[in-house]
Coordinates of C-alpha atoms in Angstrom, one line a residue:
M1 CA -12.4 -53.7 -24.0
L2 CA -14.1 -55.2 -27.1
E3 CA -16.4 -57.8 -27.3
D4 CA -18.4 -59.8 -30.2
E5 CA -22.2 -59.5 -29.5
G6 CA -22.9 -61.9 -32.7
S7 CA -23.6 -59.2 -35.3
G8 CA -20.0 -59.3 -36.6
A9 CA -19.4 -55.9 -35.6
P10 CA -17.2 -54.8 -32.4
R11 CA -18.9 -52.8 -29.6
G12 CA -17.7 -50.4 -27.1
S13 CA -18.0 -50.7 -23.1
A14 CA -18.1 -48.0 -20.6
A15 CA -16.3 -48.7 -17.5
P16 CA -18.0 -47.3 -14.4
E17 CA -17.0 -43.8 -13.4
P18 CA -14.7 -43.9 -10.4
S19 CA -16.0 -42.1 -7.2
K20 CA -14.0 -38.7 -6.7
G21 CA -16.5 -37.4 -3.9
A22 CA -19.9 -35.8 -4.4
Q23 CA -18.6 -32.5 -5.6
V24 CA -16.7 -34.1 -8.5
D25 CA -19.4 -36.6 -9.4
K26 CA -21.8 -33.9 -9.5
F27 CA -19.8 -31.4 -11.9
R28 CA -17.3 -33.6 -13.5
R29 CA -19.1 -35.8 -16.1
R30 CA -17.9 -38.3 -18.5
Q31 CA -20.1 -38.6 -21.5
R32 CA -20.4 -42.6 -21.8
V33 CA -21.2 -44.8 -24.9
K34 CA -24.0 -47.5 -24.2
R35 CA -24.6 -49.7 -26.8
F36 CA -23.0 -47.8 -29.5
A37 CA -20.9 -49.7 -32.1
P38 CA -17.2 -48.6 -31.3
I39 CA -16.4 -45.5 -33.3
V40 CA -14.1 -46.0 -35.1
V41 CA 1.2 -12.4 -47.3
A42 CA 0.6 -10.8 -50.4
V43 CA 0.6 -7.0 -51.4
L44 CA -1.7 -5.5 -53.9
L45 CA -0.5 -2.1 -55.3
L46 CA -3.2 0.2 -56.5
G47 CA -1.9 3.1 -58.7
I48 CA 1.3 4.9 -58.0
L49 CA 0.6 6.5 -54.7
P50 CA 1.4 5.0 -51.5
R51 CA -1.3 4.4 -49.3
L52 CA -1.2 4.1 -45.3
V53 CA -4.2 2.4 -43.6
T54 CA -4.4 2.6 -39.8
A55 CA -7.0 1.3 -37.4
S56 CA -7.6 2.2 -33.8
S57 CA -10.2 0.6 -31.5
S58 CA -12.4 2.6 -28.9
W59 CA -15.7 1.9 -27.4
A60 CA -19.1 3.1 -28.4
H61 CA -21.5 4.8 -26.2
V62 CA -24.6 3.0 -24.8
G63 CA -27.8 4.8 -25.1
Q64 CA -31.5 4.6 -24.3
V65 CA -33.9 3.6 -27.0
G66 CA -37.3 5.1 -26.9
Q67 CA -39.4 5.3 -23.8
P68 CA -39.4 2.8 -21.0
T69 CA -42.6 0.7 -20.5
T70 CA -44.1 -0.5 -17.2
F71 CA -46.5 -3.0 -15.6
T72 CA -48.0 -2.7 -11.9
A73 CA -50.6 -4.8 -10.0
A74 CA -51.7 -5.3 -6.6
T75 CA -51.6 -9.0 -7.2
S76 CA -50.1 -11.0 -10.3
S77 CA -48.2 -13.9 -11.1
S78 CA -47.1 -12.8 -14.6
P79 CA -46.1 -9.3 -14.9
K80 CA -45.7 -8.3 -18.7
T81 CA -44.7 -5.0 -20.2
T82 CA -44.9 -4.0 -24.0
L83 CA -41.5 -3.6 -25.9
P84 CA -40.2 -0.1 -25.8
T85 CA -40.9 1.7 -29.1
G86 CA -38.0 1.7 -31.4
A87 CA -36.2 -1.5 -30.1
V88 CA -34.6 -3.4 -32.9
T89 CA -32.8 -6.7 -33.2
G90 CA -29.5 -6.5 -31.3
D91 CA -30.6 -3.9 -28.5
V92 CA -30.5 -5.1 -24.9
L93 CA -33.5 -4.9 -22.6
V94 CA -33.3 -4.6 -19.1
S95 CA -36.4 -5.1 -16.7
M96 CA -36.4 -4.1 -13.0
I97 CA -39.1 -5.7 -10.9
E98 CA -40.3 -5.2 -7.3
T99 CA -42.3 -7.7 -5.5
P100 CA -42.1 -8.9 -1.6
P101 CA -39.5 -11.4 -0.5
T102 CA -41.9 -13.9 0.3
S103 CA -42.4 -14.5 -3.5
T104 CA -39.6 -15.4 -6.1
V105 CA -39.3 -13.8 -9.5
T106 CA -38.4 -16.0 -12.5
C107 CA -37.0 -14.1 -15.4
G108 CA -38.8 -14.9 -18.8
W109 CA -37.6 -17.4 -21.3
G110 CA -34.3 -16.4 -22.9
W111 CA -33.9 -13.5 -20.2
T112 CA -30.9 -13.8 -17.7
K113 CA -31.3 -13.0 -14.1
R114 CA -28.7 -10.3 -13.1
V115 CA -29.6 -9.1 -9.6
D116 CA -31.8 -10.9 -6.9
A117 CA -31.6 -8.7 -3.6
V118 CA -34.0 -8.3 -0.6
D119 CA -34.2 -6.2 2.5
G120 CA -35.1 -9.1 4.5
V121 CA -38.4 -7.3 5.6
A122 CA -40.7 -6.1 2.8
T123 CA -38.8 -5.8 -0.6
R124 CA -37.3 -7.9 -3.4
V125 CA -35.7 -6.2 -6.3
V126 CA -34.9 -8.3 -9.6
A127 CA -32.8 -7.3 -12.8
C128 CA -33.5 -9.3 -15.9
T129 CA -31.7 -8.8 -19.2
T130 CA -32.1 -10.1 -22.8
T131 CA -31.0 -9.4 -26.3
V132 CA -33.9 -8.4 -28.8
H133 CA -34.6 -10.7 -31.8
L134 CA -37.5 -9.5 -33.7
P135 CA -40.3 -10.6 -33.3
Q136 CA -39.5 -10.1 -29.9
A137 CA -42.0 -11.5 -27.0
Q138 CA -43.0 -9.2 -24.6
P139 CA -41.0 -8.7 -21.4
A140 CA -42.2 -11.0 -18.8
A141 CA -41.5 -12.8 -15.6
V142 CA -43.3 -15.1 -13.3
I143 CA -44.0 -14.2 -9.7
T144 CA -44.5 -17.3 -7.1
P145 CA -46.8 -16.9 -5.4
A146 CA -48.7 -13.9 -7.0
S147 CA -48.1 -10.8 -5.1
A148 CA -47.9 -7.2 -5.4
V149 CA -45.4 -6.2 -8.3
S150 CA -44.1 -3.1 -10.2
M151 CA -42.1 -3.7 -13.0
V152 CA -40.0 -1.3 -15.7
T153 CA -38.4 -2.3 -18.9
T154 CA -36.0 0.0 -20.9
A155 CA -34.3 -0.7 -24.2
Y156 CA -30.4 0.0 -24.7
R157 CA -28.3 0.4 -27.7
N158 CA -24.7 -0.3 -28.6
V159 CA -24.3 -2.7 -25.8
D160 CA -21.6 -5.4 -26.0
L161 CA -23.7 -8.7 -26.6
A162 CA -20.8 -10.9 -25.7
A163 CA -20.2 -9.2 -22.3
P164 CA -23.4 -7.0 -21.6
I165 CA -22.9 -6.4 -17.8
G166 CA -19.7 -5.0 -16.4
A167 CA -20.8 -4.8 -13.2
S168 CA -23.7 -5.1 -10.6
A169 CA -24.3 -4.1 -7.2
T170 CA -27.1 -3.7 -4.3
N171 CA -27.5 -1.7 -1.1
L172 CA -30.2 -1.7 1.4
G173 CA -32.1 1.6 1.5
Y174 CA -31.8 4.9 -0.4
R175 CA -28.1 4.9 -0.9
S176 CA -27.2 3.8 -4.3
P177 CA -24.3 1.3 -4.5
S178 CA -21.0 2.1 -6.0
V179 CA -20.0 0.2 -9.1
T180 CA -16.6 -0.1 -11.0
V181 CA -16.6 0.9 -14.6
S182 CA -14.3 -0.6 -17.0
R183 CA -15.2 0.8 -20.3
A184 CA -15.7 4.6 -21.1
G185 CA -19.0 4.8 -23.0
S186 CA -21.0 2.4 -20.3
M187 CA -24.4 2.9 -19.2
A188 CA -25.0 2.7 -15.3
V189 CA -28.5 1.6 -14.8
F190 CA -30.2 2.1 -11.3
A191 CA -33.2 1.1 -9.5
H192 CA -34.7 1.7 -6.2
A193 CA -37.5 -0.7 -5.1
S194 CA -39.8 0.0 -2.2
A195 CA -42.7 -1.5 -0.3
Q196 CA -44.2 2.0 -0.1
W197 CA -46.3 3.6 -2.8
Q198 CA -47.0 6.9 -4.3
L199 CA -43.7 8.3 -3.2
A200 CA -42.3 10.9 -5.8
Y201 CA -38.6 9.5 -6.2
G202 CA -35.9 11.9 -7.3
A203 CA -32.8 10.2 -9.0
P204 CA -29.1 10.2 -7.3
R205 CA -27.7 13.4 -7.9
S206 CA -25.6 12.7 -11.0
A207 CA -28.2 10.4 -12.7
K208 CA -31.4 10.9 -14.7
L209 CA -34.8 9.5 -13.6
V210 CA -36.1 7.1 -16.2
A211 CA -39.3 6.0 -15.0
A212 CA -41.2 5.4 -11.5
V213 CA -44.3 3.0 -11.2
D214 CA -46.4 1.8 -8.1
D215 CA -49.3 -0.4 -7.6
A216 CA -51.1 2.0 -5.1
A217 CA -50.9 -0.4 -2.3
G218 CA -47.5 -1.7 -1.7
S219 CA -45.2 -2.1 -4.2
Q220 CA -43.0 0.7 -6.2
I221 CA -40.0 1.0 -8.3
A222 CA -38.0 3.8 -9.8
T223 CA -35.2 3.5 -12.4
A224 CA -32.4 5.8 -13.3
E225 CA -29.3 5.9 -15.6
Q226 CA -26.0 7.6 -15.9
A227 CA -23.8 7.7 -19.1
V228 CA -20.4 7.2 -17.8
N229 CA -17.6 8.4 -20.1
T230 CA -14.6 7.5 -17.7
T231 CA -13.5 4.5 -16.0
G232 CA -13.2 3.6 -12.3
A233 CA -15.7 3.6 -9.4
A234 CA -18.9 5.2 -9.9
W235 CA -21.2 6.4 -7.2
P236 CA -24.3 8.5 -8.3
G237 CA -25.3 9.4 -4.8
W238 CA -28.7 8.9 -2.9
W239 CA -32.2 8.2 -4.0
H240 CA -34.5 10.6 -2.3
T241 CA -38.3 11.5 -2.1
L242 CA -39.4 14.9 -3.2
T243 CA -41.4 17.3 -1.3
T244 CA -43.3 20.5 -2.4
A245 CA -42.5 23.8 -0.6
A246 CA -44.9 23.0 2.0
G247 CA -43.1 19.8 2.8
T248 CA -45.8 17.3 1.6
T249 CA -44.9 14.3 -0.2
T250 CA -45.9 14.7 -4.0
A251 CA -47.5 12.3 -6.1
G252 CA -45.3 10.3 -8.8
K253 CA -46.6 12.5 -11.7
A254 CA -45.4 15.6 -10.3
V255 CA -41.7 14.7 -10.2
A256 CA -40.6 17.0 -13.0
T257 CA -42.1 20.0 -11.2
V258 CA -40.2 19.7 -7.9
Q259 CA -36.6 18.6 -8.8
G260 CA -35.5 21.9 -7.2
V261 CA -36.9 20.8 -3.6
A262 CA -35.7 17.4 -3.3
R263 CA -34.4 16.2 0.1
I264 CA -33.1 12.7 1.5
D265 CA -36.0 10.9 3.3
A266 CA -35.6 10.5 7.0
T267 CA -36.4 6.8 6.9
A268 CA -33.4 6.2 4.5
H269 CA -33.3 2.5 5.1
Y270 CA -36.9 1.6 5.6
R271 CA -38.5 -1.2 3.3
S272 CA -36.1 -0.5 0.3
V273 CA -33.4 -1.8 -1.8
S274 CA -31.1 0.1 -4.5
T275 CA -29.5 -1.7 -7.1
A276 CA -27.1 -0.9 -10.2
L277 CA -25.9 -2.5 -13.4
V278 CA -23.3 -1.5 -15.7
L279 CA -24.1 -1.9 -19.4
Q280 CA -20.9 -2.2 -21.4
P281 CA -20.4 -0.8 -24.7
E282 CA -19.4 -2.7 -27.8
A283 CA -16.1 -2.1 -29.6
V284 CA -15.9 0.3 -32.6
S285 CA -13.0 0.8 -34.9
T286 CA -11.9 3.8 -36.8
T287 CA -9.9 3.5 -40.1
T288 CA -7.7 6.2 -41.3
T289 CA -6.3 6.2 -45.0
T290 CA -3.6 8.4 -46.1
T291 CA -2.7 8.6 -49.6
G292 CA 0.5 9.9 -51.2
A293 CA 1.7 11.5 -47.9
T294 CA 4.9 11.8 -46.4
T295 CA 5.1 11.8 -42.4
T296 CA 8.1 13.2 -40.8
T297 CA 8.8 13.4 -37.1
T298 CA 11.1 15.6 -35.8
G299 CA 13.4 15.3 -32.6
G300 CA 10.9 17.5 -30.7
G301 CA 8.0 15.1 -31.2
T302 CA 6.3 17.1 -33.9
T303 CA 4.5 15.0 -36.7
T304 CA 3.7 16.6 -40.1
T305 CA 1.9 15.1 -43.0
T306 CA 2.7 16.6 -46.5
G307 CA 1.6 16.1 -50.0
G308 CA -1.4 13.7 -49.3
T309 CA -4.9 13.4 -48.4
T310 CA -6.2 12.0 -45.2
S311 CA -9.6 10.3 -44.9
T312 CA -11.3 8.8 -41.9
T313 CA -14.2 6.5 -42.1
G314 CA -16.8 6.3 -39.1
A315 CA -16.8 4.0 -36.6
T316 CA -17.9 0.3 -37.2
T317 CA -18.7 -2.1 -34.8
T318 CA -16.2 -5.2 -34.2
T319 CA -18.1 -7.5 -31.8
T320 CA -21.0 -9.9 -32.4
T321 CA -23.2 -9.6 -35.5
I322 CA -26.8 -10.8 -35.3
P323 CA -28.0 -11.8 -38.3
A324 CA -31.0 -10.2 -39.9
G325 CA -32.6 -13.5 -41.2
P326 CA -35.0 -16.0 -39.8
G327 CA -33.4 -16.8 -36.4
V328 CA -30.8 -19.7 -35.8
N329 CA -28.5 -20.6 -38.7
K330 CA -28.9 -24.3 -38.4
A331 CA -26.0 -24.8 -40.8
H332 CA -23.6 -23.2 -38.3
P333 CA -25.5 -22.0 -35.1
F334 CA -23.7 -19.4 -32.8
S335 CA -22.0 -16.3 -33.8
A336 CA -19.8 -15.8 -36.5
S337 CA -17.0 -15.2 -34.0
S338 CA -17.6 -18.4 -32.0
P339 CA -14.6 -20.8 -32.2
F340 CA -16.7 -23.3 -33.9
N341 CA -17.4 -21.0 -36.9
T342 CA -13.7 -19.9 -37.2
L343 CA -11.5 -21.1 -39.8
T344 CA -8.2 -22.4 -38.5
P345 CA -5.8 -19.7 -39.1
G346 CA -3.1 -20.1 -41.7
G347 CA 0.5 -21.0 -40.2
T348 CA -1.1 -23.1 -37.2
S349 CA 1.6 -25.7 -36.2
W350 CA 0.4 -29.4 -36.0
F351 CA 1.8 -32.1 -34.0
D352 CA 1.3 -35.8 -34.1
T353 CA 0.7 -38.2 -30.9
A354 CA 0.5 -42.0 -30.9
G355 CA -2.7 -41.8 -29.1
L356 CA -4.7 -40.3 -32.1
H357 CA -3.9 -43.5 -34.2
T358 CA -3.5 -46.6 -31.9
W359 CA -4.9 -47.7 -28.3
P360 CA -3.4 -50.1 -25.8
A361 CA -5.2 -53.1 -26.8
P362 CA -4.8 -56.4 -25.1
A363 CA -2.7 -59.0 -26.9
G364 CA -4.5 -60.1 -30.1
Q365 CA -6.8 -57.4 -30.4
D366 CA -7.1 -54.6 -33.1
N367 CA -5.3 -51.7 -31.8
F368 CA -6.3 -49.3 -34.4
R369 CA -7.9 -46.2 -33.3
H370 CA -11.2 -46.3 -35.0
W371 CA -13.3 -43.0 -35.2
W372 CA -17.1 -42.8 -34.8
V373 CA -20.3 -40.7 -34.8
G374 CA -22.6 -40.8 -31.9
T375 CA -26.2 -40.7 -33.1
Q376 CA -28.2 -40.7 -29.9
L377 CA -28.7 -37.1 -28.9
G378 CA -30.6 -34.4 -30.8
I379 CA -31.5 -30.6 -30.5
T380 CA -35.2 -30.1 -30.1
F381 CA -36.2 -26.9 -31.9
S382 CA -39.4 -25.5 -30.3
K383 CA -42.6 -24.4 -32.0
P384 CA -45.2 -21.7 -30.7
S385 CA -47.9 -24.5 -31.1
D386 CA -46.0 -26.8 -28.6
P387 CA -47.1 -27.1 -25.1
S388 CA -45.4 -25.2 -22.4
W389 CA -43.1 -27.1 -20.0
T390 CA -41.8 -25.9 -16.5
F391 CA -38.2 -26.4 -16.2
T392 CA -37.1 -26.2 -12.3
L393 CA -33.5 -25.9 -12.2
P394 CA -31.5 -25.6 -9.1
G395 CA -28.7 -23.3 -8.2
Y396 CA -25.2 -24.4 -7.9
D397 CA -21.7 -23.1 -7.4
A398 CA -19.0 -24.9 -9.1
S399 CA -16.6 -22.1 -9.5
P400 CA -13.5 -24.2 -9.9
W401 CA -15.2 -25.4 -13.1
H402 CA -16.2 -22.0 -14.1
R403 CA -19.8 -23.2 -13.8
V404 CA -22.3 -21.1 -11.6
E405 CA -26.0 -20.7 -11.9
V406 CA -28.6 -19.2 -9.9
A407 CA -31.9 -21.4 -9.2
T408 CA -34.5 -20.5 -11.7
T409 CA -37.7 -21.8 -12.9
M410 CA -38.6 -21.1 -16.7
Q411 CA -41.6 -21.7 -19.1
V412 CA -40.5 -23.5 -22.4
H413 CA -42.3 -24.5 -25.2
A414 CA -41.4 -28.2 -26.3
P415 CA -42.9 -30.9 -28.0
A416 CA -45.4 -33.2 -25.8
N417 CA -43.0 -36.1 -26.4
L418 CA -39.9 -34.4 -25.1
T419 CA -37.5 -37.0 -23.7
A420 CA -33.9 -36.8 -22.3
Q421 CA -31.2 -38.6 -24.5
P422 CA -29.2 -40.8 -24.4
S423 CA -30.3 -43.2 -21.6
D424 CA -27.2 -42.8 -19.2
D425 CA -26.3 -39.2 -19.5
L426 CA -30.2 -38.1 -19.9
I427 CA -29.7 -34.7 -21.6
V428 CA -32.2 -32.4 -22.8
I429 CA -31.6 -29.4 -25.2
V430 CA -34.6 -27.3 -26.2
A431 CA -33.9 -24.2 -28.6
D432 CA -36.2 -21.5 -30.0
P433 CA -35.3 -21.3 -33.6
V434 CA -36.5 -17.7 -33.8
T435 CA -34.9 -16.1 -31.0
G436 CA -32.1 -18.6 -30.4
N437 CA -32.5 -18.9 -26.7
Y438 CA -31.8 -22.4 -25.7
V439 CA -31.6 -24.6 -22.3
E440 CA -29.5 -27.7 -21.7
V441 CA -30.0 -30.0 -18.9
W442 CA -27.8 -33.1 -17.7
S443 CA -29.3 -35.9 -15.7
A444 CA -32.5 -34.5 -16.3
T445 CA -35.8 -36.1 -15.2
V446 CA -38.5 -35.6 -17.7
N447 CA -42.4 -35.8 -16.6
Q448 CA -44.4 -35.8 -19.7
S449 CA -47.7 -36.1 -18.0
A450 CA -46.9 -33.1 -15.8
R451 CA -44.8 -31.4 -18.5
T452 CA -41.7 -30.7 -16.0
V453 CA -38.0 -30.9 -16.1
T454 CA -35.5 -30.9 -13.6
G455 CA -31.8 -31.8 -13.4
Q456 CA -28.6 -31.5 -11.7
V457 CA -26.5 -29.4 -14.1
W458 CA -28.0 -27.0 -16.5
A459 CA -27.0 -23.8 -18.7
T460 CA -28.9 -21.3 -21.1
G461 CA -27.7 -19.5 -23.9
N462 CA -28.3 -17.9 -27.3
M463 CA -27.7 -19.8 -30.6
I464 CA -27.5 -16.6 -32.6
T465 CA -25.4 -14.3 -30.5
G466 CA -23.7 -16.9 -28.1
A467 CA -20.3 -18.5 -29.0
G468 CA -21.4 -21.8 -27.8
V469 CA -18.4 -22.2 -25.2
G470 CA -18.2 -21.0 -21.6
N471 CA -16.9 -17.8 -20.1
L472 CA -13.9 -18.0 -17.5
A473 CA -14.4 -14.3 -16.6
T474 CA -18.1 -14.7 -15.6
N475 CA -18.2 -18.4 -14.6
V476 CA -21.1 -18.6 -17.2
S477 CA -21.2 -22.1 -18.8
A478 CA -22.7 -22.6 -22.5
G479 CA -23.8 -25.9 -22.1
V480 CA -23.5 -29.2 -20.0
R481 CA -20.4 -30.9 -21.8
A482 CA -17.6 -31.1 -19.2
S483 CA -15.7 -28.4 -21.2
N484 CA -18.5 -26.2 -20.7
F485 CA -19.5 -26.4 -24.6
S486 CA -23.0 -26.4 -25.5
W487 CA -24.2 -30.0 -27.0
A488 CA -25.5 -27.9 -29.9
A489 CA -21.8 -26.7 -30.9
G490 CA -20.2 -28.8 -33.5
M491 CA -22.8 -31.3 -34.2
I492 CA -23.4 -32.6 -37.8
T493 CA -26.8 -31.7 -38.6
G494 CA -29.3 -32.4 -41.3
T495 CA -28.6 -29.1 -42.7
D496 CA -24.9 -29.9 -43.0
R497 CA -26.2 -33.3 -44.9
S498 CA -28.5 -31.8 -47.3
S499 CA -26.0 -28.9 -48.4
G500 CA -23.2 -31.2 -48.9
Q501 CA -20.5 -29.3 -46.6
I502 CA -20.0 -29.0 -43.1
N503 CA -19.0 -25.1 -42.5
H504 CA -17.9 -25.4 -39.0
A505 CA -15.7 -27.2 -36.6
L506 CA -17.0 -30.5 -34.9
A507 CA -17.1 -31.6 -31.4
V508 CA -15.4 -34.6 -30.4
A509 CA -15.2 -36.6 -27.3
L510 CA -12.1 -38.7 -26.6
P511 CA -11.4 -42.0 -24.4
D512 CA -10.0 -41.6 -21.1
N513 CA -6.6 -42.8 -22.3
M514 CA -6.5 -40.1 -24.9
V515 CA -7.5 -36.9 -22.6
L516 CA -4.8 -35.5 -20.3
G517 CA -5.4 -35.8 -16.4
G518 CA -4.0 -34.0 -13.6
S519 CA -4.7 -30.8 -11.9
A520 CA -7.3 -32.2 -9.4
P521 CA -10.2 -31.6 -9.1
V522 CA -11.0 -29.7 -12.4
G523 CA -8.3 -31.2 -14.9
P524 CA -6.1 -29.6 -17.4
Y525 CA -7.8 -27.6 -20.1
I526 CA -7.1 -24.9 -22.7
A527 CA -9.4 -22.4 -24.8
P528 CA -12.0 -22.5 -25.8
A529 CA -12.8 -25.0 -22.9
S530 CA -13.1 -23.7 -19.4
A531 CA -12.9 -26.8 -17.3
G532 CA -11.4 -30.1 -17.7
N533 CA -12.5 -33.6 -17.0
G534 CA -10.7 -34.3 -13.5
A535 CA -7.2 -35.8 -12.7
W536 CA -8.0 -39.5 -13.4
P537 CA -7.6 -39.6 -17.3
T538 CA -4.5 -41.0 -18.6
G539 CA -3.8 -39.6 -22.0
K540 CA -1.9 -36.5 -23.3
I541 CA -4.4 -34.3 -25.0
K542 CA -5.8 -31.5 -23.1
M543 CA -9.5 -30.7 -22.9
G544 CA -10.3 -28.1 -25.4
S545 CA -7.6 -28.7 -27.9
K546 CA -8.1 -28.5 -31.7
I547 CA -7.6 -31.8 -33.8
G548 CA -7.7 -31.4 -37.4
I549 CA -5.7 -32.0 -40.7
P550 CA -3.0 -29.7 -41.6
A551 CA -3.5 -27.3 -44.6
G552 CA -1.8 -28.8 -47.9
V553 CA -2.4 -32.5 -46.9
A554 CA -3.8 -34.3 -49.9
K555 CA -7.4 -35.7 -49.6
P556 CA -7.6 -39.4 -49.8
A557 CA -8.9 -41.2 -52.6
G558 CA -12.2 -42.9 -52.6
L559 CA -13.9 -41.1 -49.7
S560 CA -17.8 -41.3 -49.7
P561 CA -19.8 -37.7 -49.8
I562 CA -20.0 -37.9 -46.1
G563 CA -16.3 -38.6 -46.0
V564 CA -15.4 -35.6 -48.1
M565 CA -17.5 -33.4 -45.9
V566 CA -15.9 -34.6 -42.5
F567 CA -12.5 -34.3 -44.2
D568 CA -13.0 -30.8 -45.4
S569 CA -14.3 -29.8 -42.1
L570 CA -11.4 -31.2 -40.1
Q571 CA -8.9 -29.3 -42.6
K572 CA -10.7 -26.0 -42.6
Y573 CA -12.0 -25.8 -39.1
G574 CA -10.8 -28.6 -37.1
A575 CA -12.5 -30.4 -34.1
Y576 CA -12.5 -29.4 -30.6
V577 CA -12.4 -31.9 -27.6
G578 CA -15.3 -31.3 -25.4
D579 CA -15.8 -34.3 -23.3
V580 CA -14.4 -37.8 -22.2
V581 CA -16.3 -40.8 -23.6
G582 CA -16.4 -44.4 -22.4
G583 CA -14.9 -47.1 -24.6
Q584 CA -11.9 -46.9 -26.9
W585 CA -13.1 -44.9 -29.8
P586 CA -13.3 -41.2 -30.2
L587 CA -16.9 -39.7 -31.0
F588 CA -18.1 -37.1 -33.3
F589 CA -21.7 -36.1 -32.9
S590 CA -24.7 -36.0 -35.1
D591 CA -27.9 -34.3 -34.4
A592 CA -30.5 -37.3 -34.2
N593 CA -33.5 -35.2 -34.5
S594 CA -32.3 -34.0 -37.9
I595 CA -30.5 -37.1 -39.0
P596 CA -32.4 -40.0 -37.3
P597 CA -30.1 -43.1 -37.3
T598 CA -31.7 -46.1 -39.3
S599 CA -29.8 -48.8 -37.3
A600 CA -27.9 -48.7 -34.1
I601 CA -25.2 -51.0 -35.7
D602 CA -25.0 -49.5 -39.4
Y603 CA -25.3 -45.9 -38.4
G604 CA -27.5 -45.2 -41.6
P605 CA -26.0 -42.4 -43.4
F606 CA -22.7 -42.8 -41.4
D607 CA -22.2 -46.2 -42.3
P608 CA -19.5 -45.3 -45.3
L609 CA -17.6 -42.9 -42.7
V610 CA -17.3 -45.5 -39.7
G611 CA -18.5 -48.9 -40.6
Y612 CA -15.3 -50.5 -41.7
W613 CA -16.6 -53.9 -41.2
D614 CA -19.1 -53.2 -44.2
H615 CA -16.2 -51.8 -46.3
N616 CA -13.5 -54.3 -46.4
G617 CA -11.9 -53.0 -43.2
S618 CA -11.5 -49.4 -44.4
A619 CA -14.2 -46.9 -44.1
D620 CA -13.5 -43.3 -44.6
M621 CA -12.3 -42.7 -41.0
E622 CA -9.6 -45.3 -41.5
K623 CA -8.4 -43.2 -44.5
I624 CA -8.8 -39.8 -42.5
G625 CA -7.6 -41.0 -39.0
P626 CA -3.9 -41.4 -39.7
L627 CA -4.0 -37.6 -41.1
L628 CA -5.0 -36.2 -37.8
R629 CA -2.9 -33.8 -35.6
V630 CA -3.1 -31.6 -32.6
A631 CA -2.9 -28.0 -33.0
N632 CA -0.4 -25.5 -31.3
Y633 CA 1.4 -27.8 -28.8
Q634 CA 3.0 -31.3 -28.4
P635 CA 1.1 -33.6 -26.4

């Protein structure tokens, strides 16, 4: 509904969200608008010889970089190793940590916990991973309460940064777990954690020992690895302690001299846990060029090439590229392969639907669909000088929404005046501009005096290597939008404004009478979304849909500079539907921390785009809106 608040500007009201049960209420979120003004093929012939170019894809081989680094202490709350020598931007770090089960382990800022297992008696083993972004902080963790701890960090190269972990498993005792390898060239990384000390461990029979360390009191961990060049189940065998010829247990430093006399320890299930991770290789492609050749295939299947020269280029990576520059590209955060950084393909089909242009207004009211910009939420980029905040975040399993997280506590640098925005959704986004690591929290409680943040739903990711969208296969959410998009994906930023162009797709939230409902409890969605917004919306457009302007449509005359920027972005990249908004007007979003709004009504720099009451009834979006279409299907 619309109402006049005395300013001459229409306002949007957000109806209360209907109750759908506690589970739905917790994980299906409407992003409401409170006190917002309603927002409105060519062939190139070279020479005379024919050229045949073919490409084939395969997998690289994951390999260890440098030497592992270690940490051990009889009591510590902050284990920390040095960075393995030779590790560079794009490598993957794996830290294996042992401590008693009475203590919890929190991986460092920007790290992901892959394994957390206990034997129920004396041992906890945790595996944490991250991608190197030089300058890289030292691998670290938090042990709560402080206790005995042993830690090994190893670096690996040629790992698929988009999907680094192919499998993980744990097993009580000395028997290493079996894991399934889906890509040849993977590296299986094993660890054996124990409450014993000064035992000399031998690696499982088909693996190579990497490192072993203990605190000389009651904590010990050993790691091993196995390059796997086939797919299928992989089981390396048993960990074992090593003995001398006389049968006495050797010290850890003597491992290399006693490999020939290894045995399985008699107490094979005592006070220990074995774990395994599979690091997946990145894809490589090989290009073969044949010049001036004739290829003949005989009936018997023999192929011959005559009269030409064949050259083969080396393997080149086809997965995520990490920029060598200074951290996050604020003009278009996230990886080059992110949907938000990918141009709309040529030949895309576009479809119209009335809901893009009109809404079911009560009799006598304007039913034109005005498009607007939300200006209340911003990305907080941290600085090393900012104070440290403690984010205590709950575990939750919302598998139907492809959103699963393990409870974690992390230390994050953020300004002392950090706040949650806007006042109804209470969202916090903090990102490290150098490493790209970020955390998003929805329904956040921020205590500035204690410098703590808690919240119901949260996600972490990386603005350099990540895609900014959720992963269906792993149930990992990139952010706290209903679609599992990061809020940082698709925002109009100060960098966009200063450059005069928006070189990325936009994010858009639609009213419930535009979004397709059904398929309870999650709701319909299409890629790149990995969740919908429940069964209750009444529109026709699926969550995750691309809305844009078809190529070849002429730019309207008289657009302001910001209007030209938005038109060009919608025609080149489009806008992805990431949420449902209260009121009747679809919302694009700007970064309030780099484009501070100067007025809640006039929207400052966005007034020419959306403030139609200031522009004789027709701002830029009144000209652009009628040109919008939905890509790839008829709503």
